[in-house]
Amino acid sequence: MRPVRAASAWQRWANLRLLTDLPAAVDRLQLRGGASRVDLGPCPVAYVAEPELARAVLDTRVDGIAERGRFYRDVARVIGHTSLVTAEGDLHHRLRRAVAPAFRPDAIAAYAPTMVERARALGATWPEGGEVAVDREMARLALDIAARSLFGADLGDELEDFSTVLRSGTRIFYREALPTRLAEALWSSRWSPANRRLAASRVRIDALVKRLVADRRREVPDGAPRTNLLDALLACRDPAGRPLEDDEIRDQVVTFLFAGHETTAQALTWALVLLSCHPDAGERLVAEVHATSGRRPPGPAELPGLRWTRAVVRETLRLYPPAWFLSREASAATSLAGCPVPAGAMVTVSPLGMHRDPAHWDRPEAFDPGRWLGPEEPGAAYLPFGHGRRNCIGSSFALAELPLVLAALLGDWRIEVHRPELVTARPSVTLRPAGRVSATVRRRR
Ligand code: HEM
C-alpha cells in the first residue's frame, strides 16, 4: 500500500488527461491500493481502493466524510434537491423510511409478474430474424417496468423526455472534471442548448408527474390498501402528521424512474453482450429456464431455482457495474490510509476498479458465473449496490428484475449481439456501452 501525496500544480492539470480513458485510469488508481490523490485541475480528488475503507467511506463512518457532496449537488439540478438520492440528514431518513414498504419482499413479489409480462410484451414486438437495438430496447423495457410497478403508470411514449434529462445529467461529471471558468459559464448559462433542453424536459416531466399523482389520488381513496411506491409516498406523514409536499413527491418520482431504469437497462444490455460472447453460458441459462418453468413464463417462485441465471447477473454486475463510480466529500481535512485529504475534496470509490482488482479476484477479467455458485458470500470487494446507509434501496427490485427479464426474454428468443467482443464501455454517470448495441433476434421453436 503506497499513500500518494498531494500532486504538484503541473501534475493536477496533467491529470485531466486521465478523463480520456476513465476505465484505464481507474485500473491504475486501484492498483495503487489504499487511498491516493488524483487531483484534477483545481479540484482535489482522493481515490479509495481498499475495500473495507471504501465501505467505511460510503457509510460515512470515517470522520470528516460527508454523506453527499458536490457531485450530488449537481445531480440535484437534474433530479431535485429533496430526492432520496440527494437529500441528507433527517429528510433522507424520513424519505428512506417512507419508501421502504415498496421494497419489502412481498412488494417485490407483487411486481414480478409485471416484470415478466412486460419483457414478453416487448419480445412480441420484435421482428422474427430481424435486428433490434438492444440498448434502446432494454432502456424502454426497464423504464416501462419501473413506471408500471412503482407508480402504476404507462408512460412508454414519454421515454424520450426522460432520456433527454438524463443525457443532460451525464455532463455533470465532466463539468466537475473541467472546472474552468469557461466551462462553468457555459454550463450554468440558461441559454446553453443543453440547459434549454433540460429546462424544457423538466417542464414536461413535472406535468407528467402531476398527472400521475392526481390519477393515483383519484383511483386509491384515502384508507384503501396502499400497494406501490407512489402509494407509500402519498401515505407518508412526518412526526407532526404532515404529508410530503408536492415537490418532494415529484422529486421521488423522477428519481425512482431514473435510478430504477437506467442502471437495470445497462445491466441487461451488458448481460446480453456477455452471453453472446459466451454462448455456452447462454445455452446453460436457457436450459435452466426451460427446466425450471417449462414454456410458462418464470415467476417469483422460480427465482431460487434460477441459480445459473442469478449467477450470470451477479457476474455481469461484477464486470460491468452500472454504478461504476461513487463519491462523497471531505467536510473537513482528514486522512485516508495515510493519504492527506483536504476539506472540500471529492472522495471517490469505484466498484468497477474494485471488481477487477487482481488482489481480490481470481482471473478478474474472465466472465465466470460459476464463481457465484459456491456457498460463500461475496467479499468486501463486491459492491455493485454500494454500502451502508446510502446503499441502493432498489437492489432487491433489481435482483428480481434482472434474472426474471433475462429468463423471460432468453427463454423465448435467441438474441445474438453483433460483434459482441467489440462492444466497449463508455463510463458516464452509469457504465454504458459506447455506441449502439445491435442484435439479431430469432424466436425459439
Ligand atoms: C443493477 C441495478 C442497480 C444498481 C447497480 C444500483 C446501484 C446503486 C448504488 C451503487 C447506489 C449507492 C450510491 C451511493 O452510495 O452514492 C444506489 C443508490 C440508489 N438506488 Fe440503485 N442501483 C440499481 C437499481 C436500482 C433500482 C431498480 C432502483 C429503484 C427502483 C434504485 C434506486 C436507488 C436509490 C433511490 C438510491 C439512493 C439511496 C439513498 O441514497 O438512500 N436503484 N444504487
CSV table of C-alpha atoms and ligand atoms in Angstrom, one decimal:
chain,number,residue,atom,x,y,z
A,1,MET,CA,0.0,0.0,0.0
A,2,ARG,CA,1.6,3.3,-1.1
A,3,PRO,CA,0.0,6.5,0.0
A,4,VAL,CA,0.3,9.2,-2.6
A,5,ARG,CA,0.8,12.8,-1.5
A,6,ALA,CA,-0.9,15.9,-2.9
A,7,ALA,CA,0.1,16.5,-6.5
A,8,SER,CA,2.1,19.5,-7.9
A,9,ALA,CA,0.2,22.1,-9.8
A,10,TRP,CA,1.5,20.8,-13.1
A,11,GLN,CA,0.5,17.2,-12.1
A,12,ARG,CA,-3.0,18.3,-11.2
A,13,TRP,CA,-3.6,19.8,-14.7
A,14,ALA,CA,-1.8,16.9,-16.4
A,15,ASN,CA,-4.2,14.5,-14.6
A,16,LEU,CA,-7.0,15.9,-16.7
A,17,ARG,CA,-5.8,13.6,-19.5
A,18,LEU,CA,-7.0,10.6,-17.3
A,19,LEU,CA,-10.5,11.6,-18.3
A,20,THR,CA,-9.9,10.5,-21.9
A,21,ASP,CA,-9.8,6.9,-20.7
A,22,LEU,CA,-11.6,6.5,-17.4
A,23,PRO,CA,-11.6,2.7,-17.1
A,24,ALA,CA,-7.8,2.6,-17.6
A,25,ALA,CA,-7.3,5.5,-15.1
A,26,VAL,CA,-9.5,3.6,-12.5
A,27,ASP,CA,-7.5,0.4,-13.1
A,28,ARG,CA,-4.2,2.3,-12.4
A,29,LEU,CA,-5.6,4.0,-9.2
A,30,GLN,CA,-7.0,0.7,-8.0
A,31,LEU,CA,-3.6,-1.0,-8.4
A,32,ARG,CA,-2.0,1.6,-6.1
A,33,GLY,CA,-4.1,0.2,-3.2
A,34,GLY,CA,-5.0,2.0,0.0
A,35,ALA,CA,-6.0,5.5,-0.9
A,36,SER,CA,-4.4,8.0,-3.2
A,37,ARG,CA,-4.8,11.6,-4.5
A,38,VAL,CA,-5.6,12.2,-8.1
A,39,ASP,CA,-6.4,16.0,-8.2
A,40,LEU,CA,-8.0,17.1,-11.4
A,41,GLY,CA,-7.1,20.7,-12.2
A,42,PRO,CA,-8.1,22.8,-9.1
A,43,CYS,CA,-10.4,20.0,-7.8
A,44,PRO,CA,-8.8,17.9,-5.1
A,45,VAL,CA,-9.8,14.2,-5.5
A,46,ALA,CA,-9.0,11.2,-3.4
A,47,TYR,CA,-9.4,7.6,-4.7
A,48,VAL,CA,-10.1,4.8,-2.2
A,49,ALA,CA,-9.0,1.4,-3.4
A,50,GLU,CA,-9.1,-0.6,-0.2
A,51,PRO,CA,-12.5,-2.4,0.1
A,52,GLU,CA,-13.1,-2.1,3.9
A,53,LEU,CA,-12.0,1.6,3.9
A,54,ALA,CA,-14.2,2.2,0.8
A,55,ARG,CA,-17.2,0.7,2.7
A,56,ALA,CA,-16.5,2.9,5.7
A,57,VAL,CA,-16.3,6.0,3.5
A,58,LEU,CA,-19.5,5.1,1.7
A,59,ASP,CA,-21.2,4.6,5.0
A,60,THR,CA,-19.7,7.9,6.3
A,61,ARG,CA,-18.2,6.1,9.2
A,62,VAL,CA,-14.9,8.0,8.7
A,63,ASP,CA,-14.5,11.3,10.5
A,64,GLY,CA,-14.6,14.3,8.1
A,65,ILE,CA,-16.5,12.5,5.3
A,66,ALA,CA,-19.9,14.0,4.4
A,67,GLU,CA,-22.9,11.9,3.2
A,68,ARG,CA,-23.1,13.6,-0.2
A,69,GLY,CA,-21.0,16.4,-1.8
A,70,ARG,CA,-20.5,18.4,-4.9
A,71,PHE,CA,-21.3,15.6,-7.3
A,72,TYR,CA,-24.7,15.1,-5.7
A,73,ARG,CA,-25.3,18.9,-5.6
A,74,ASP,CA,-25.0,18.8,-9.3
A,75,VAL,CA,-27.1,15.7,-9.6
A,76,ALA,CA,-29.8,17.6,-7.7
A,77,ARG,CA,-30.1,20.0,-10.6
A,78,VAL,CA,-31.4,17.1,-12.6
A,79,ILE,CA,-33.4,15.1,-10.1
A,80,GLY,CA,-34.3,17.7,-7.4
A,81,HIS,CA,-32.9,18.7,-4.0
A,82,THR,CA,-35.4,16.7,-2.0
A,83,SER,CA,-34.8,13.4,-3.8
A,84,LEU,CA,-33.9,10.4,-1.8
A,85,VAL,CA,-30.6,10.3,-3.7
A,86,THR,CA,-29.6,13.9,-2.9
A,87,ALA,CA,-31.3,14.6,0.5
A,88,GLU,CA,-29.2,14.4,3.7
A,89,GLY,CA,-29.8,14.0,7.4
A,90,ASP,CA,-33.4,14.0,8.7
A,91,LEU,CA,-35.1,14.4,5.3
A,92,HIS,CA,-33.1,11.5,3.9
A,93,HIS,CA,-34.0,9.4,6.9
A,94,ARG,CA,-37.7,10.2,6.6
A,95,LEU,CA,-37.8,9.5,2.9
A,96,ARG,CA,-35.9,6.3,3.2
A,97,ARG,CA,-38.5,5.1,5.8
A,98,ALA,CA,-41.3,6.3,3.7
A,99,VAL,CA,-40.3,4.3,0.6
A,100,ALA,CA,-39.1,1.1,2.4
A,101,PRO,CA,-42.5,-0.6,2.3
A,102,ALA,CA,-42.4,-0.5,-1.5
A,103,PHE,CA,-39.2,-2.6,-1.5
A,104,ARG,CA,-40.2,-5.3,1.0
A,105,PRO,CA,-40.1,-8.9,-0.2
A,106,ASP,CA,-43.9,-9.1,-0.5
A,107,ALA,CA,-43.9,-5.9,-2.7
A,108,ILE,CA,-41.1,-7.2,-4.9
A,109,ALA,CA,-43.0,-10.5,-5.4
A,110,ALA,CA,-46.1,-8.4,-6.4
A,111,TYR,CA,-44.0,-6.6,-9.1
A,112,ALA,CA,-42.6,-9.8,-10.5
A,113,PRO,CA,-45.5,-10.7,-12.8
A,114,THR,CA,-45.3,-7.2,-14.4
A,115,MET,CA,-41.5,-7.6,-15.0
A,116,VAL,CA,-42.1,-10.9,-16.9
A,117,GLU,CA,-45.2,-9.7,-18.7
A,118,ARG,CA,-43.6,-6.5,-20.0
A,119,ALA,CA,-40.5,-8.5,-21.1
A,120,ARG,CA,-42.7,-10.8,-23.1
A,121,ALA,CA,-44.8,-7.9,-24.4
A,122,LEU,CA,-41.5,-6.3,-25.7
A,123,GLY,CA,-40.5,-9.6,-27.3
A,124,ALA,CA,-43.8,-9.8,-29.1
A,125,THR,CA,-43.0,-6.6,-31.0
A,126,TRP,CA,-39.7,-8.0,-32.3
A,127,PRO,CA,-39.4,-9.0,-36.0
A,128,GLU,CA,-38.6,-12.7,-36.5
A,129,GLY,CA,-35.0,-12.9,-37.7
A,130,GLY,CA,-34.8,-9.1,-37.7
A,131,GLU,CA,-32.4,-6.6,-36.0
A,132,VAL,CA,-33.1,-4.7,-32.7
A,133,ALA,CA,-31.1,-2.1,-30.9
A,134,VAL,CA,-30.6,-3.9,-27.6
A,135,ASP,CA,-29.5,-0.9,-25.5
A,136,ARG,CA,-32.6,1.1,-26.6
A,137,GLU,CA,-34.9,-1.9,-26.1
A,138,MET,CA,-33.6,-2.6,-22.6
A,139,ALA,CA,-34.0,1.1,-21.7
A,140,ARG,CA,-37.6,1.1,-22.8
A,141,LEU,CA,-38.3,-2.1,-21.0
A,142,ALA,CA,-36.7,-1.1,-17.8
A,143,LEU,CA,-38.5,2.2,-17.8
A,144,ASP,CA,-41.8,0.5,-18.6
A,145,ILE,CA,-41.3,-1.9,-15.7
A,146,ALA,CA,-40.2,0.8,-13.2
A,147,ALA,CA,-43.2,3.0,-14.1
A,148,ARG,CA,-45.8,0.3,-14.0
A,149,SER,CA,-44.5,-1.5,-10.9
A,150,LEU,CA,-43.6,1.5,-8.8
A,151,PHE,CA,-46.2,4.1,-10.0
A,152,GLY,CA,-48.9,2.1,-11.7
A,153,ALA,CA,-48.2,4.2,-14.8
A,154,ASP,CA,-47.9,3.5,-18.5
A,155,LEU,CA,-45.5,6.1,-19.9
A,156,GLY,CA,-44.0,4.4,-22.9
A,157,ASP,CA,-44.4,7.4,-25.1
A,158,GLU,CA,-42.7,9.8,-22.7
A,159,LEU,CA,-39.4,7.8,-22.7
A,160,GLU,CA,-37.8,10.5,-24.8
A,161,ASP,CA,-38.2,13.2,-22.2
A,162,PHE,CA,-36.6,11.1,-19.5
A,163,SER,CA,-33.7,10.3,-21.8
A,164,THR,CA,-33.2,14.0,-22.5
A,165,VAL,CA,-32.9,14.9,-18.9
A,166,LEU,CA,-30.6,12.0,-18.2
A,167,ARG,CA,-28.3,12.9,-21.1
A,168,SER,CA,-28.0,16.4,-19.7
A,169,GLY,CA,-27.3,14.9,-16.3
A,170,THR,CA,-24.4,12.8,-17.6
A,171,ARG,CA,-22.5,16.0,-18.4
A,172,ILE,CA,-22.3,16.8,-14.7
A,173,PHE,CA,-19.4,14.5,-14.2
A,174,TYR,CA,-17.4,16.1,-16.9
A,175,ARG,CA,-18.1,19.6,-15.6
A,176,GLU,CA,-16.7,18.5,-12.3
A,177,ALA,CA,-13.6,17.4,-14.0
A,178,LEU,CA,-13.3,20.6,-16.1
A,179,PRO,CA,-14.0,23.4,-13.7
A,180,THR,CA,-12.5,26.1,-15.9
A,181,ARG,CA,-14.3,29.4,-15.8
A,182,LEU,CA,-15.4,29.0,-19.4
A,183,ALA,CA,-16.9,25.5,-18.9
A,184,GLU,CA,-18.6,26.7,-15.7
A,185,ALA,CA,-20.1,29.7,-17.5
A,186,LEU,CA,-21.3,27.6,-20.5
A,187,TRP,CA,-22.8,25.0,-18.2
A,188,SER,CA,-24.5,27.5,-15.9
A,189,SER,CA,-25.9,29.7,-18.7
A,190,ARG,CA,-29.7,29.4,-19.1
A,191,TRP,CA,-29.1,29.9,-22.8
A,192,SER,CA,-26.8,26.9,-23.4
A,193,PRO,CA,-28.6,24.4,-25.7
A,194,ALA,CA,-28.2,21.6,-23.1
A,195,ASN,CA,-29.7,23.7,-20.3
A,196,ARG,CA,-32.6,24.8,-22.5
A,197,ARG,CA,-33.3,21.2,-23.4
A,198,LEU,CA,-33.1,20.3,-19.8
A,199,ALA,CA,-35.5,23.1,-18.7
A,200,ALA,CA,-38.0,22.1,-21.4
A,201,SER,CA,-37.8,18.5,-20.4
A,202,ARG,CA,-38.3,19.4,-16.8
A,203,VAL,CA,-41.5,21.2,-17.6
A,204,ARG,CA,-42.9,18.2,-19.4
A,205,ILE,CA,-41.8,15.8,-16.7
A,206,ASP,CA,-43.3,17.9,-14.0
A,207,ALA,CA,-46.7,17.9,-15.8
A,208,LEU,CA,-46.5,14.2,-16.3
A,209,VAL,CA,-45.7,13.6,-12.6
A,210,LYS,CA,-48.6,15.9,-11.5
A,211,ARG,CA,-50.9,13.8,-13.7
A,212,LEU,CA,-49.6,10.5,-12.2
A,213,VAL,CA,-50.1,11.8,-8.7
A,214,ALA,CA,-53.6,13.2,-9.4
A,215,ASP,CA,-54.7,9.9,-11.1
A,216,ARG,CA,-53.4,7.8,-8.2
A,217,ARG,CA,-55.1,10.1,-5.6
A,218,ARG,CA,-58.4,9.7,-7.6
A,219,GLU,CA,-58.0,5.9,-8.0
A,220,VAL,CA,-57.0,5.0,-4.5
A,221,PRO,CA,-59.3,6.7,-2.0
A,222,ASP,CA,-57.9,7.5,1.5
A,223,GLY,CA,-57.9,4.5,3.8
A,224,ALA,CA,-57.8,2.0,0.9
A,225,PRO,CA,-54.8,-0.5,1.0
A,226,ARG,CA,-51.7,1.1,-0.4
A,227,THR,CA,-49.6,-1.1,-2.7
A,228,ASN,CA,-46.9,0.6,-4.7
A,229,LEU,CA,-44.2,3.3,-4.2
A,230,LEU,CA,-46.5,6.2,-5.2
A,231,ASP,CA,-49.0,4.9,-2.6
A,232,ALA,CA,-46.2,4.8,0.1
A,233,LEU,CA,-45.2,8.3,-0.8
A,234,LEU,CA,-48.8,9.6,-0.6
A,235,ALA,CA,-49.3,7.9,2.7
A,236,CYS,CA,-46.1,9.3,4.3
A,237,ARG,CA,-46.5,11.6,7.3
A,238,ASP,CA,-43.8,13.4,9.3
A,239,PRO,CA,-43.9,13.3,13.1
A,240,ALA,CA,-46.3,16.3,13.1
A,241,GLY,CA,-48.6,14.4,10.8
A,242,ARG,CA,-47.8,16.5,7.7
A,243,PRO,CA,-47.8,14.7,4.3
A,244,LEU,CA,-44.9,15.2,1.8
A,245,GLU,CA,-45.0,18.4,-0.3
A,246,ASP,CA,-45.9,18.0,-4.0
A,247,ASP,CA,-42.4,19.0,-5.0
A,248,GLU,CA,-41.0,16.3,-2.7
A,249,ILE,CA,-43.2,13.7,-4.3
A,250,ARG,CA,-42.2,15.0,-7.7
A,251,ASP,CA,-38.5,14.6,-6.8
A,252,GLN,CA,-39.0,11.0,-5.7
A,253,VAL,CA,-41.0,10.0,-8.8
A,254,VAL,CA,-38.3,11.5,-11.1
A,255,THR,CA,-35.5,9.9,-9.0
A,256,PHE,CA,-37.0,6.4,-9.0
A,257,LEU,CA,-37.8,6.5,-12.7
A,258,PHE,CA,-34.2,7.4,-13.4
A,259,ALA,CA,-32.4,5.3,-10.8
A,260,GLY,CA,-34.8,2.4,-11.3
A,261,HIS,CA,-34.4,2.1,-15.1
A,262,GLU,CA,-31.0,3.5,-16.2
A,263,THR,CA,-29.0,1.1,-14.1
A,264,THR,CA,-31.1,-2.0,-14.8
A,265,ALA,CA,-31.1,-1.2,-18.5
A,266,GLN,CA,-27.3,-1.1,-18.6
A,267,ALA,CA,-27.1,-4.4,-16.6
A,268,LEU,CA,-29.5,-6.2,-19.0
A,269,THR,CA,-27.6,-4.9,-22.0
A,270,TRP,CA,-24.2,-6.0,-20.7
A,271,ALA,CA,-25.6,-9.4,-19.7
A,272,LEU,CA,-26.8,-9.9,-23.3
A,273,VAL,CA,-23.4,-8.8,-24.7
A,274,LEU,CA,-21.6,-11.2,-22.3
A,275,LEU,CA,-23.9,-14.1,-23.1
A,276,SER,CA,-23.3,-13.5,-26.8
A,277,CYS,CA,-19.6,-13.6,-26.2
A,278,HIS,CA,-20.0,-16.8,-24.2
A,279,PRO,CA,-22.7,-18.9,-26.0
A,280,ASP,CA,-22.2,-21.9,-23.6
A,281,ALA,CA,-23.2,-19.8,-20.6
A,282,GLY,CA,-26.2,-18.6,-22.6
A,283,GLU,CA,-27.3,-22.1,-23.5
A,284,ARG,CA,-26.9,-23.2,-19.9
A,285,LEU,CA,-29.2,-20.3,-18.8
A,286,VAL,CA,-31.8,-21.3,-21.4
A,287,ALA,CA,-31.7,-24.9,-20.3
A,288,GLU,CA,-32.2,-23.8,-16.7
A,289,VAL,CA,-35.1,-21.6,-17.6
A,290,HIS,CA,-36.9,-24.4,-19.5
A,291,ALA,CA,-36.1,-27.0,-16.8
A,292,THR,CA,-37.4,-24.6,-14.1
A,293,SER,CA,-40.6,-23.2,-15.6
A,294,GLY,CA,-41.0,-25.2,-18.8
A,295,ARG,CA,-42.6,-23.0,-21.5
A,296,ARG,CA,-44.5,-21.0,-18.9
A,297,PRO,CA,-43.2,-17.6,-18.1
A,298,PRO,CA,-41.0,-17.7,-15.0
A,299,GLY,CA,-42.4,-16.1,-11.8
A,300,PRO,CA,-41.0,-15.1,-8.3
A,301,ALA,CA,-41.5,-18.7,-7.1
A,302,GLU,CA,-39.0,-19.8,-9.8
A,303,LEU,CA,-36.3,-17.3,-8.8
A,304,PRO,CA,-34.5,-19.5,-6.2
A,305,GLY,CA,-34.3,-22.3,-8.9
A,306,LEU,CA,-32.7,-20.0,-11.4
A,307,ARG,CA,-29.3,-20.3,-9.8
A,308,TRP,CA,-27.2,-20.0,-13.0
A,309,THR,CA,-29.3,-17.1,-14.3
A,310,ARG,CA,-28.7,-15.3,-11.0
A,311,ALA,CA,-25.0,-16.1,-11.1
A,312,VAL,CA,-24.9,-14.6,-14.6
A,313,VAL,CA,-26.5,-11.5,-13.2
A,314,ARG,CA,-24.0,-11.2,-10.3
A,315,GLU,CA,-21.1,-11.8,-12.7
A,316,THR,CA,-22.4,-9.2,-15.1
A,317,LEU,CA,-22.7,-6.7,-12.2
A,318,ARG,CA,-19.1,-7.5,-11.2
A,319,LEU,CA,-17.6,-6.9,-14.7
A,320,TYR,CA,-19.9,-4.0,-15.7
A,321,PRO,CA,-21.2,-2.4,-12.5
A,322,PRO,CA,-23.7,0.3,-13.8
A,323,ALA,CA,-22.9,2.5,-10.8
A,324,TRP,CA,-19.2,2.3,-11.6
A,325,PHE,CA,-18.2,5.5,-9.7
A,326,LEU,CA,-19.4,6.6,-6.3
A,327,SER,CA,-18.4,9.8,-4.5
A,328,ARG,CA,-18.5,11.6,-1.1
A,329,GLU,CA,-16.9,14.8,0.0
A,330,ALA,CA,-14.4,15.6,2.7
A,331,SER,CA,-16.3,18.0,5.1
A,332,ALA,CA,-13.0,18.7,7.0
A,333,ALA,CA,-9.4,17.9,6.4
A,334,THR,CA,-8.8,14.2,7.1
A,335,SER,CA,-6.5,11.3,6.2
A,336,LEU,CA,-7.4,8.1,4.5
A,337,ALA,CA,-4.9,5.2,4.8
A,338,GLY,CA,-2.2,7.7,5.4
A,339,CYS,CA,-3.1,9.9,2.5
A,340,PRO,CA,-3.9,13.5,3.4
A,341,VAL,CA,-7.3,14.7,2.1
A,342,PRO,CA,-8.1,18.4,2.3
A,343,ALA,CA,-11.5,19.8,3.2
A,344,GLY,CA,-13.8,20.0,0.1
A,345,ALA,CA,-12.0,17.2,-1.7
A,346,MET,CA,-14.1,14.7,-3.7
A,347,VAL,CA,-13.6,11.3,-2.2
A,348,THR,CA,-14.2,8.5,-4.8
A,349,VAL,CA,-14.7,4.8,-4.8
A,350,SER,CA,-15.0,2.7,-8.0
A,351,PRO,CA,-16.9,-0.6,-8.0
A,352,LEU,CA,-15.5,-1.0,-11.5
A,353,GLY,CA,-11.9,-0.8,-10.3
A,354,MET,CA,-12.5,-2.9,-7.2
A,355,HIS,CA,-14.4,-5.6,-9.1
A,356,ARG,CA,-11.5,-6.1,-11.4
A,357,ASP,CA,-8.7,-5.9,-8.9
A,358,PRO,CA,-6.4,-9.0,-9.1
A,359,ALA,CA,-5.7,-8.5,-5.3
A,360,HIS,CA,-9.3,-9.5,-4.7
A,361,TRP,CA,-10.4,-11.7,-7.6
A,362,ASP,CA,-9.1,-14.8,-9.3
A,363,ARG,CA,-8.9,-14.2,-13.1
A,364,PRO,CA,-10.7,-10.8,-12.6
A,365,GLU,CA,-11.2,-10.1,-16.4
A,366,ALA,CA,-12.8,-13.5,-17.1
A,367,PHE,CA,-16.6,-13.9,-17.3
A,368,ASP,CA,-17.1,-16.8,-15.0
A,369,PRO,CA,-20.7,-17.0,-13.5
A,370,GLY,CA,-19.5,-20.3,-11.8
A,371,ARG,CA,-17.6,-18.3,-9.2
A,372,TRP,CA,-21.0,-17.4,-7.7
A,373,LEU,CA,-22.3,-20.9,-7.4
A,374,GLY,CA,-20.4,-21.7,-4.2
A,375,PRO,CA,-21.9,-21.3,-0.7
A,376,GLU,CA,-19.7,-18.4,0.3
A,377,GLU,CA,-20.9,-14.8,0.2
A,378,PRO,CA,-19.1,-12.2,-1.9
A,379,GLY,CA,-16.2,-10.4,-0.1
A,380,ALA,CA,-15.9,-6.7,0.7
A,381,ALA,CA,-14.6,-6.0,-2.8
A,382,TYR,CA,-18.0,-6.6,-4.4
A,383,LEU,CA,-20.2,-3.6,-4.1
A,384,PRO,CA,-22.4,-3.1,-7.2
A,385,PHE,CA,-25.1,-1.6,-4.9
A,386,GLY,CA,-22.8,0.5,-2.7
A,387,HIS,CA,-22.8,0.0,1.0
A,388,GLY,CA,-24.2,1.3,4.3
A,389,ARG,CA,-26.9,3.8,5.0
A,390,ARG,CA,-26.8,5.2,1.4
A,391,ASN,CA,-26.8,1.8,-0.3
A,392,CYS,CA,-29.2,1.0,-3.1
A,393,ILE,CA,-32.7,0.8,-1.9
A,394,GLY,CA,-33.7,-0.8,-5.2
A,395,SER,CA,-31.2,-3.7,-5.0
A,396,SER,CA,-33.9,-6.3,-4.3
A,397,PHE,CA,-36.0,-4.9,-7.1
A,398,ALA,CA,-33.0,-5.2,-9.5
A,399,LEU,CA,-32.1,-8.7,-8.3
A,400,ALA,CA,-35.6,-9.9,-9.1
A,401,GLU,CA,-36.0,-7.9,-12.3
A,402,LEU,CA,-32.7,-8.8,-13.9
A,403,PRO,CA,-32.9,-12.7,-13.7
A,404,LEU,CA,-36.7,-12.7,-14.5
A,405,VAL,CA,-36.3,-10.5,-17.5
A,406,LEU,CA,-33.3,-12.5,-18.8
A,407,ALA,CA,-35.3,-15.7,-18.2
A,408,ALA,CA,-38.4,-14.4,-20.0
A,409,LEU,CA,-36.5,-13.0,-23.0
A,410,LEU,CA,-34.0,-15.7,-23.5
A,411,GLY,CA,-36.5,-18.5,-22.8
A,412,ASP,CA,-38.4,-17.3,-25.9
A,413,TRP,CA,-35.7,-15.7,-28.1
A,414,ARG,CA,-32.2,-16.2,-29.4
A,415,ILE,CA,-30.6,-12.8,-29.0
A,416,GLU,CA,-27.3,-12.6,-31.0
A,417,VAL,CA,-25.5,-9.4,-30.3
A,418,HIS,CA,-23.4,-8.4,-33.4
A,419,ARG,CA,-19.6,-8.5,-32.8
A,420,PRO,CA,-20.1,-8.6,-29.0
A,421,GLU,CA,-16.4,-8.8,-28.3
A,422,LEU,CA,-16.0,-5.3,-29.8
A,423,VAL,CA,-18.6,-3.7,-27.5
A,424,THR,CA,-16.7,-1.4,-25.1
A,425,ALA,CA,-17.7,0.6,-22.1
A,426,ARG,CA,-18.1,4.4,-22.1
A,427,PRO,CA,-18.4,5.5,-18.5
A,428,SER,CA,-20.6,8.5,-17.8
A,429,VAL,CA,-23.0,8.6,-14.8
A,430,THR,CA,-23.5,4.9,-15.5
A,431,LEU,CA,-21.3,2.4,-17.3
A,432,ARG,CA,-22.9,2.5,-20.8
A,433,PRO,CA,-21.8,0.7,-23.9
A,434,ALA,CA,-20.1,3.0,-26.3
A,435,GLY,CA,-22.5,3.3,-29.3
A,436,ARG,CA,-25.4,1.3,-30.4
A,437,VAL,CA,-25.6,-2.5,-29.4
A,438,SER,CA,-27.4,-4.3,-32.2
A,439,ALA,CA,-28.6,-7.9,-32.2
A,440,THR,CA,-30.4,-10.3,-34.4
A,441,VAL,CA,-33.4,-11.9,-32.7
A,442,ARG,CA,-35.0,-15.3,-33.6
A,443,ARG,CA,-37.9,-16.9,-31.8
A,444,ARG,CA,-37.0,-20.3,-30.2
A,445,ARG,CA,-39.1,-23.1,-31.7
B,1,HEM,C1,-28.5,-3.1,-11.4
B,1,HEM,C2,-29.2,-2.1,-10.9
B,1,HEM,C3,-28.8,-1.1,-9.9
B,1,HEM,C4,-27.5,-0.8,-9.5
B,1,HEM,C5,-26.2,-1.4,-9.9
B,1,HEM,C6,-27.7,0.3,-8.5
B,1,HEM,C7,-26.6,0.8,-7.8
B,1,HEM,C8,-26.7,1.8,-6.8
B,1,HEM,C9,-25.7,2.2,-5.9
B,1,HEM,C10,-24.2,1.8,-6.0
B,1,HEM,C11,-26.2,3.1,-5.1
B,1,HEM,C12,-25.5,3.9,-4.0
B,1,HEM,C13,-24.9,5.2,-4.4
B,1,HEM,C14,-24.0,5.9,-3.4
B,1,HEM,O1,-23.6,5.2,-2.4
B,1,HEM,O2,-23.7,7.0,-3.6
B,1,HEM,C15,-27.6,3.2,-5.4
B,1,HEM,C16,-28.5,4.1,-4.7
B,1,HEM,C17,-29.8,4.2,-5.0
B,1,HEM,N1,-30.5,3.4,-5.9
B,1,HEM,FE1,-29.8,1.9,-7.0
B,1,HEM,N2,-29.0,0.6,-8.4
B,1,HEM,C18,-29.7,-0.3,-9.2
B,1,HEM,C19,-31.1,-0.3,-9.3
B,1,HEM,C20,-31.9,0.5,-8.7
B,1,HEM,C21,-33.4,0.4,-8.8
B,1,HEM,C22,-34.1,-0.7,-9.6
B,1,HEM,C23,-33.9,1.4,-8.0
B,1,HEM,C24,-35.3,1.8,-7.8
B,1,HEM,C25,-36.3,1.0,-8.1
B,1,HEM,C26,-32.8,2.1,-7.4
B,1,HEM,C27,-32.9,3.2,-6.6
B,1,HEM,C28,-31.8,3.8,-5.9
B,1,HEM,C29,-32.0,4.9,-5.0
B,1,HEM,C30,-33.3,5.7,-4.7
B,1,HEM,C31,-30.7,5.1,-4.4
B,1,HEM,C32,-30.3,6.2,-3.4
B,1,HEM,C33,-30.5,5.6,-2.0
B,1,HEM,C34,-30.1,6.5,-0.9
B,1,HEM,O3,-29.3,7.4,-1.0
B,1,HEM,O4,-30.7,6.3,0.2
B,1,HEM,N3,-31.6,1.5,-7.8
B,1,HEM,N4,-27.9,2.4,-6.4
